[in-house]
């Protein structure tokens, strides 16, 4: 039954796109592992790392799109859920270092020795086991989203006010995580990871696997999001987006719908963050910075909100441009970002994917006038 | 609980309002309003702008809480204690003045969302429309005369078609009481007549309260009329009776 539920939401176009994502997930790692570096088709490790990062961003974008594009909740704090998932993974990776740290303490991570911690803070217990850390990656962001959403949606906080609250949340978390006595590495965050599940993080095979896992997770998220959006629940969700009070008068408990997608979306963002951290090798409080959340919203806007393919395309395009421009012309990147935001708002209200729809509509119109 | 509360709870009235008062910043939108609607009845509410018609609808549907007074539905439910979703579930459906349909859904999906049935998010995640539900949708599409447009996006409908879709959505809810706010505003004469016919047909199986400005439409409905003025009831009776009432004439023409 679950299988039918999952596949029902997927139209042909989305299935093809999921296939493409999986292809992008399988082929490059194989080319990296199987071909010699001299081959013209060889994919170097840094490319895998870069695209692996984009894949995680694409998952985050999809999570943002689920709440913004389909339910009208403009969250300006989704990077917080991403970072929390990342921190859970970071804590696991720190505990895996063991006595190989600079100070050689078998229990305490380096920064704790440095800050004169005598024993492990209570919330670090259990993170040496992957079976504990893995569920935490989902639970921690979900619980935060549940608490925030519970109060906000029940008090009927909507629109700009909700956006401001989510932005304040991520800013508050950033300030908190910057503090050394939070016991989470302060402004340096966590880095120098050695092993994940017993495999060295830097090894080619591990990198390729993490890359593949990121693509697999993105494909899985597309399936889940497609099923949710394509169900009768999804119809109700979009109706909440378009006319919330109308739904209340039809007898729907709007809070339940919002809370479910908000928590689902936070969990997705958390998983994306957890895959991101071992690939970039560091997690620090700047991941919570408000700008990150706003950028994620921009990816969705560029790609096309309210579509499932759009956010993925948007995340890849904007981040590719960012990588290129911050390398080639670092001083203009922020201006380019600003210009992009203005341009998309003015000319592409439905994003790049929306362009296709506009094109088809125009084609149909000319066809109709031609026959008339 | 005073004595009047007890009588309310034992009346056969479908909707019972007694002494309802609502103030916004000192302005009394409703002033000691009382109203009784019998099961199966269709009632027209008229009154000049600012008479409190829309506020009355807000109170009945739980959007606005009264400062004083009782609002009882079906002889037992105290509507002043319930929220919009609970009241809708009890069987009160509302059509708004400005048509609010779900623009990015098709006509059929609009009706499906309104259809009486599961409302909770966890049940809708797995629900597929049943045979009975599809039959009911076809039936409603016939009543509102929109079978041909069922796969059209609601955003592309004309104003009159949106109003009918709204009425259809109200029907789909299968409420005991339909509250209809200015259904013919902005309609052509032909559309107005059709709407009156649709409402009369609906009234065969549902109780209806209609708020309307358009006198020819109210006449076409041919039902008991309540005149509101400055938040309270001014007159009640057939349209001929109330339009002969000198107080009503003064309110409409005097100022």
Short mmCIF file of C-alpha atoms in Angstrom, two decimals, chain B:
data_model
loop_
_atom_site.label_atom_id
_atom_site.label_comp_id
_atom_site.label_asym_id
_atom_site.label_seq_id
_atom_site.Cartn_x
_atom_site.Cartn_y
_atom_site.Cartn_z
CA UNK B 1 -26.92 29.63 32.98
CA UNK B 2 -30.09 31.75 33.07
CA UNK B 3 -33.58 30.74 32.19
CA UNK B 4 -33.46 31.78 28.55
CA UNK B 5 -30.52 29.47 27.96
CA UNK B 6 -32.72 26.60 29.02
CA UNK B 7 -35.51 27.51 26.66
CA UNK B 8 -32.97 27.83 23.86
CA UNK B 9 -31.69 24.37 24.45
CA UNK B 10 -35.18 22.96 24.24
CA UNK B 11 -36.42 24.87 21.16
CA UNK B 12 -36.82 23.13 17.87
CA UNK B 13 -35.04 26.02 16.12
CA UNK B 14 -32.09 25.11 13.92
CA UNK B 15 -30.35 28.38 14.64
CA UNK B 16 -31.07 30.51 17.70
CA UNK B 17 -29.46 33.89 18.36
CA UNK B 18 -30.44 35.79 21.49
CA UNK B 19 -29.19 39.16 22.74
CA UNK B 20 -26.01 38.99 20.65
CA UNK B 21 -23.80 42.07 20.97
CA UNK B 22 -20.45 42.65 19.23
CA UNK B 23 -18.40 45.84 19.57
CA UNK B 24 -15.31 46.85 17.63
CA UNK B 25 -13.48 49.70 19.40
CA UNK B 26 -16.70 51.01 20.87
CA UNK B 27 -18.70 50.66 17.65
CA UNK B 28 -21.60 48.25 18.13
CA UNK B 29 -21.70 46.16 14.98
CA UNK B 30 -24.38 43.95 16.52
CA UNK B 31 -26.69 45.32 19.20
CA UNK B 32 -28.81 42.87 21.16
CA UNK B 33 -29.67 40.88 18.02
CA UNK B 34 -32.07 37.97 18.21
CA UNK B 35 -32.98 35.64 15.37
CA UNK B 36 -34.63 32.26 14.96
CA UNK B 37 -34.34 29.99 11.94
CA UNK B 38 -36.50 26.85 11.74
CA UNK B 39 -35.28 23.58 10.23
CA UNK B 40 -35.93 23.46 6.49
CA UNK B 41 -36.50 27.19 6.29
CA UNK B 42 -34.97 29.61 3.79
CA UNK B 43 -34.52 33.08 5.23
CA UNK B 44 -33.45 36.27 3.51
CA UNK B 45 -31.64 38.93 5.53
CA UNK B 46 -31.64 42.43 4.14
CA UNK B 47 -30.47 45.77 5.49
CA UNK B 48 -28.49 48.83 4.50
CA UNK B 49 -24.69 48.89 4.50
CA UNK B 50 -23.24 48.59 8.00
CA UNK B 51 -26.39 46.97 9.37
CA UNK B 52 -24.32 44.06 10.75
CA UNK B 53 -25.16 41.36 8.19
CA UNK B 54 -21.62 40.17 7.65
CA UNK B 55 -20.76 40.45 11.36
CA UNK B 56 -23.75 38.23 12.10
CA UNK B 57 -22.35 35.61 9.68
CA UNK B 58 -18.95 35.93 11.36
CA UNK B 59 -20.50 35.26 14.77
CA UNK B 60 -22.41 32.21 13.55
CA UNK B 61 -19.35 30.69 11.88
CA UNK B 62 -17.01 31.37 14.80
CA UNK B 63 -14.83 33.97 13.11
CA UNK B 64 -15.93 36.64 15.60
CA UNK B 65 -16.71 36.02 19.25
CA UNK B 66 -19.75 37.92 20.60
CA UNK B 67 -19.27 40.08 23.70
CA UNK B 68 -22.66 39.03 24.98
CA UNK B 69 -25.55 36.80 24.02
CA UNK B 70 -26.17 33.23 22.99
CA UNK B 71 -25.75 31.47 19.68
CA UNK B 72 -27.15 27.96 19.66
CA UNK B 73 -27.21 25.57 16.71
CA UNK B 74 -29.47 22.54 16.36
CA UNK B 75 -30.85 23.01 19.89
CA UNK B 76 -27.64 22.02 21.66
CA UNK B 77 -24.32 23.32 20.29
CA UNK B 78 -23.08 26.59 21.81
CA UNK B 79 -21.39 28.22 18.84
CA UNK B 80 -19.71 30.89 20.97
CA UNK B 81 -17.39 28.22 22.36
CA UNK B 82 -16.33 26.56 19.09
CA UNK B 83 -13.84 27.50 16.36
CA UNK B 84 -14.43 27.68 12.60
CA UNK B 85 -13.45 24.09 11.84
CA UNK B 86 -15.60 22.66 14.63
CA UNK B 87 -18.61 24.72 13.55
CA UNK B 88 -18.15 23.66 9.93
CA UNK B 89 -18.02 20.03 11.06
CA UNK B 90 -21.29 20.50 12.97
CA UNK B 91 -22.98 21.35 9.67
CA UNK B 92 -22.83 25.08 8.97
CA UNK B 93 -21.46 26.01 5.56
CA UNK B 94 -20.66 29.53 4.48
CA UNK B 95 -20.42 31.21 1.10
CA UNK B 96 -18.54 34.46 1.16
CA UNK B 97 -19.48 37.74 -0.39
CA UNK B 98 -16.38 37.72 -2.60
CA UNK B 99 -16.12 34.30 -4.23
CA UNK B 100 -13.14 32.48 -2.76
CA UNK B 101 -12.51 29.31 -4.69
CA UNK B 102 -9.18 27.54 -4.88
CA UNK B 103 -7.80 29.07 -8.04
CA UNK B 104 -4.99 26.62 -8.74
CA UNK B 105 -7.33 23.62 -8.54
CA UNK B 106 -9.83 22.38 -11.10
CA UNK B 107 -13.56 22.80 -10.56
CA UNK B 108 -13.86 19.13 -9.69
CA UNK B 109 -10.98 19.28 -7.18
CA UNK B 110 -12.58 22.32 -5.58
CA UNK B 111 -15.72 20.29 -5.01
CA UNK B 112 -13.70 17.29 -3.82
CA UNK B 113 -12.02 19.42 -1.16
CA UNK B 114 -15.40 20.66 0.00
CA UNK B 115 -17.02 17.22 -0.04
CA UNK B 116 -18.24 15.98 3.33
CA UNK B 117 -15.77 13.35 4.46
CA UNK B 118 -12.31 13.05 5.97
CA UNK B 119 -10.71 16.30 7.00
CA UNK B 120 -7.66 15.32 9.06
CA UNK B 121 -4.25 15.48 7.41
CA UNK B 122 -3.21 11.93 8.27
CA UNK B 123 -6.31 10.42 6.68
CA UNK B 124 -6.03 12.47 3.51
CA UNK B 125 -2.43 11.34 2.97
CA UNK B 126 -3.68 7.92 1.94
CA UNK B 127 -7.24 8.69 0.77
CA UNK B 128 -8.40 8.19 -2.81
CA UNK B 129 -11.86 9.33 -3.96
CA UNK B 130 -14.35 6.48 -3.62
CA UNK B 131 -17.06 5.53 -6.11
CA UNK B 132 -19.69 7.14 -3.88
CA UNK B 133 -17.68 10.33 -3.70
CA UNK B 134 -17.27 10.51 -7.46
CA UNK B 135 -21.00 9.96 -7.96
CA UNK B 136 -21.78 12.72 -5.52
CA UNK B 137 -19.40 15.08 -7.36
CA UNK B 138 -21.16 14.36 -10.67
CA UNK B 139 -24.51 15.03 -9.00
CA UNK B 140 -23.38 18.41 -7.65
CA UNK B 141 -21.86 19.36 -11.00
CA UNK B 142 -25.30 18.80 -12.53
CA UNK B 143 -27.10 20.91 -9.90
CA UNK B 144 -24.78 23.88 -10.40
CA UNK B 145 -24.75 23.29 -14.18
CA UNK B 146 -20.97 23.09 -14.51
CA UNK B 147 -20.33 19.56 -15.73
CA UNK B 148 -18.66 20.85 -18.89
CA UNK B 149 -16.16 22.96 -16.96
CA UNK B 150 -15.21 20.36 -14.36
CA UNK B 151 -11.57 20.01 -15.49
CA UNK B 152 -11.03 23.74 -15.94
CA UNK B 153 -8.84 25.60 -13.45
CA UNK B 154 -11.02 27.69 -11.15
CA UNK B 155 -8.85 30.73 -11.90
CA UNK B 156 -10.18 30.74 -15.46
CA UNK B 157 -13.89 30.83 -14.54
CA UNK B 158 -16.10 33.87 -15.00
CA UNK B 159 -17.39 35.72 -11.95
CA UNK B 160 -20.82 34.13 -12.15
CA UNK B 161 -19.32 30.64 -12.60
CA UNK B 162 -17.17 31.17 -9.51
CA UNK B 163 -20.27 32.05 -7.49
CA UNK B 164 -21.97 28.84 -8.64
CA UNK B 165 -18.88 26.83 -7.89
CA UNK B 166 -18.94 28.28 -4.38
CA UNK B 167 -22.57 27.29 -3.99
CA UNK B 168 -21.64 23.82 -5.25
CA UNK B 169 -18.85 23.62 -2.69
CA UNK B 170 -21.36 24.53 -0.03
CA UNK B 171 -23.63 21.73 -1.26
CA UNK B 172 -20.71 19.30 -1.26
CA UNK B 173 -20.20 19.99 2.43
CA UNK B 174 -23.78 18.78 2.88
CA UNK B 175 -24.40 21.14 5.79
CA UNK B 176 -27.62 21.37 7.80
CA UNK B 177 -27.51 25.13 7.34
CA UNK B 178 -26.12 27.12 4.43
CA UNK B 179 -25.12 30.73 4.99
CA UNK B 180 -24.99 32.55 1.67
CA UNK B 181 -23.54 36.06 1.59
CA UNK B 182 -24.60 38.25 -1.38
CA UNK B 183 -24.67 35.48 -3.99
CA UNK B 184 -25.78 37.65 -6.92
CA UNK B 185 -23.51 40.67 -6.47
CA UNK B 186 -22.04 41.49 -9.87
CA UNK B 187 -24.23 38.97 -11.74
CA UNK B 188 -26.26 39.58 -14.89
CA UNK B 189 -30.06 39.31 -14.69
CA UNK B 190 -30.05 35.86 -16.28
CA UNK B 191 -27.36 34.64 -13.88
CA UNK B 192 -29.37 36.09 -10.97
CA UNK B 193 -32.45 34.13 -11.98
CA UNK B 194 -30.43 30.94 -12.34
CA UNK B 195 -28.95 31.48 -8.89
CA UNK B 196 -32.41 31.90 -7.35
CA UNK B 197 -33.47 28.64 -9.00
CA UNK B 198 -30.37 26.83 -7.74
CA UNK B 199 -30.97 28.09 -4.17
CA UNK B 200 -34.63 27.05 -4.23
CA UNK B 201 -33.57 23.61 -5.38
CA UNK B 202 -31.00 23.41 -2.57
CA UNK B 203 -33.63 24.53 -0.05
CA UNK B 204 -35.61 21.34 -0.75
CA UNK B 205 -33.10 19.43 1.37
CA UNK B 206 -31.22 22.13 3.33
CA UNK B 207 -31.94 25.16 5.51
CA UNK B 208 -30.59 28.37 4.03
CA UNK B 209 -29.88 31.90 5.25
CA UNK B 210 -29.26 34.38 2.43
CA UNK B 211 -27.90 37.89 2.90
CA UNK B 212 -28.67 40.05 -0.11
CA UNK B 213 -29.07 43.65 -1.29
CA UNK B 214 -30.81 42.85 -4.55
CA UNK B 215 -34.58 43.21 -3.97
CA UNK B 216 -35.66 41.54 -7.20
CA UNK B 217 -33.59 38.52 -6.21
CA UNK B 218 -35.16 38.44 -2.73
CA UNK B 219 -38.57 38.64 -4.37
CA UNK B 220 -37.66 35.77 -6.69
CA UNK B 221 -36.76 33.66 -3.66
CA UNK B 222 -40.19 34.35 -2.13
CA UNK B 223 -39.31 33.64 1.49
CA UNK B 224 -39.56 35.24 4.95
CA UNK B 225 -37.41 38.35 5.25
CA UNK B 226 -35.56 39.80 8.25
CA UNK B 227 -34.53 43.45 8.10
CA UNK B 228 -31.42 44.41 10.05
CA UNK B 229 -30.59 47.96 11.03
CA UNK B 230 -27.71 49.20 13.18
CA UNK B 231 -27.01 45.74 14.51
CA UNK B 232 -30.51 44.72 15.57
CA UNK B 233 -33.64 43.33 13.99
CA UNK B 234 -35.97 46.03 12.66
CA UNK B 235 -38.74 44.02 11.05
CA UNK B 236 -39.60 40.46 10.02
CA UNK B 237 -42.19 39.02 7.66
CA UNK B 238 -42.89 38.57 3.97
CA UNK B 239 -41.21 41.00 1.60
CA UNK B 240 -44.50 42.81 1.02
CA UNK B 241 -45.10 43.15 4.75
CA UNK B 242 -41.69 44.55 5.55
CA UNK B 243 -41.59 46.92 2.61
CA UNK B 244 -44.90 48.37 3.82
CA UNK B 245 -43.40 48.97 7.28
CA UNK B 246 -42.76 52.75 7.66
CA UNK B 247 -39.61 52.16 9.76
CA UNK B 248 -38.10 50.02 7.02
CA UNK B 249 -38.94 52.65 4.40
CA UNK B 250 -37.26 55.29 6.54
CA UNK B 251 -34.11 53.25 7.02
CA UNK B 252 -33.77 52.60 3.31
CA UNK B 253 -34.92 55.94 1.96
CA UNK B 254 -35.07 58.38 4.87
CA UNK B 255 -31.49 59.42 5.46
#
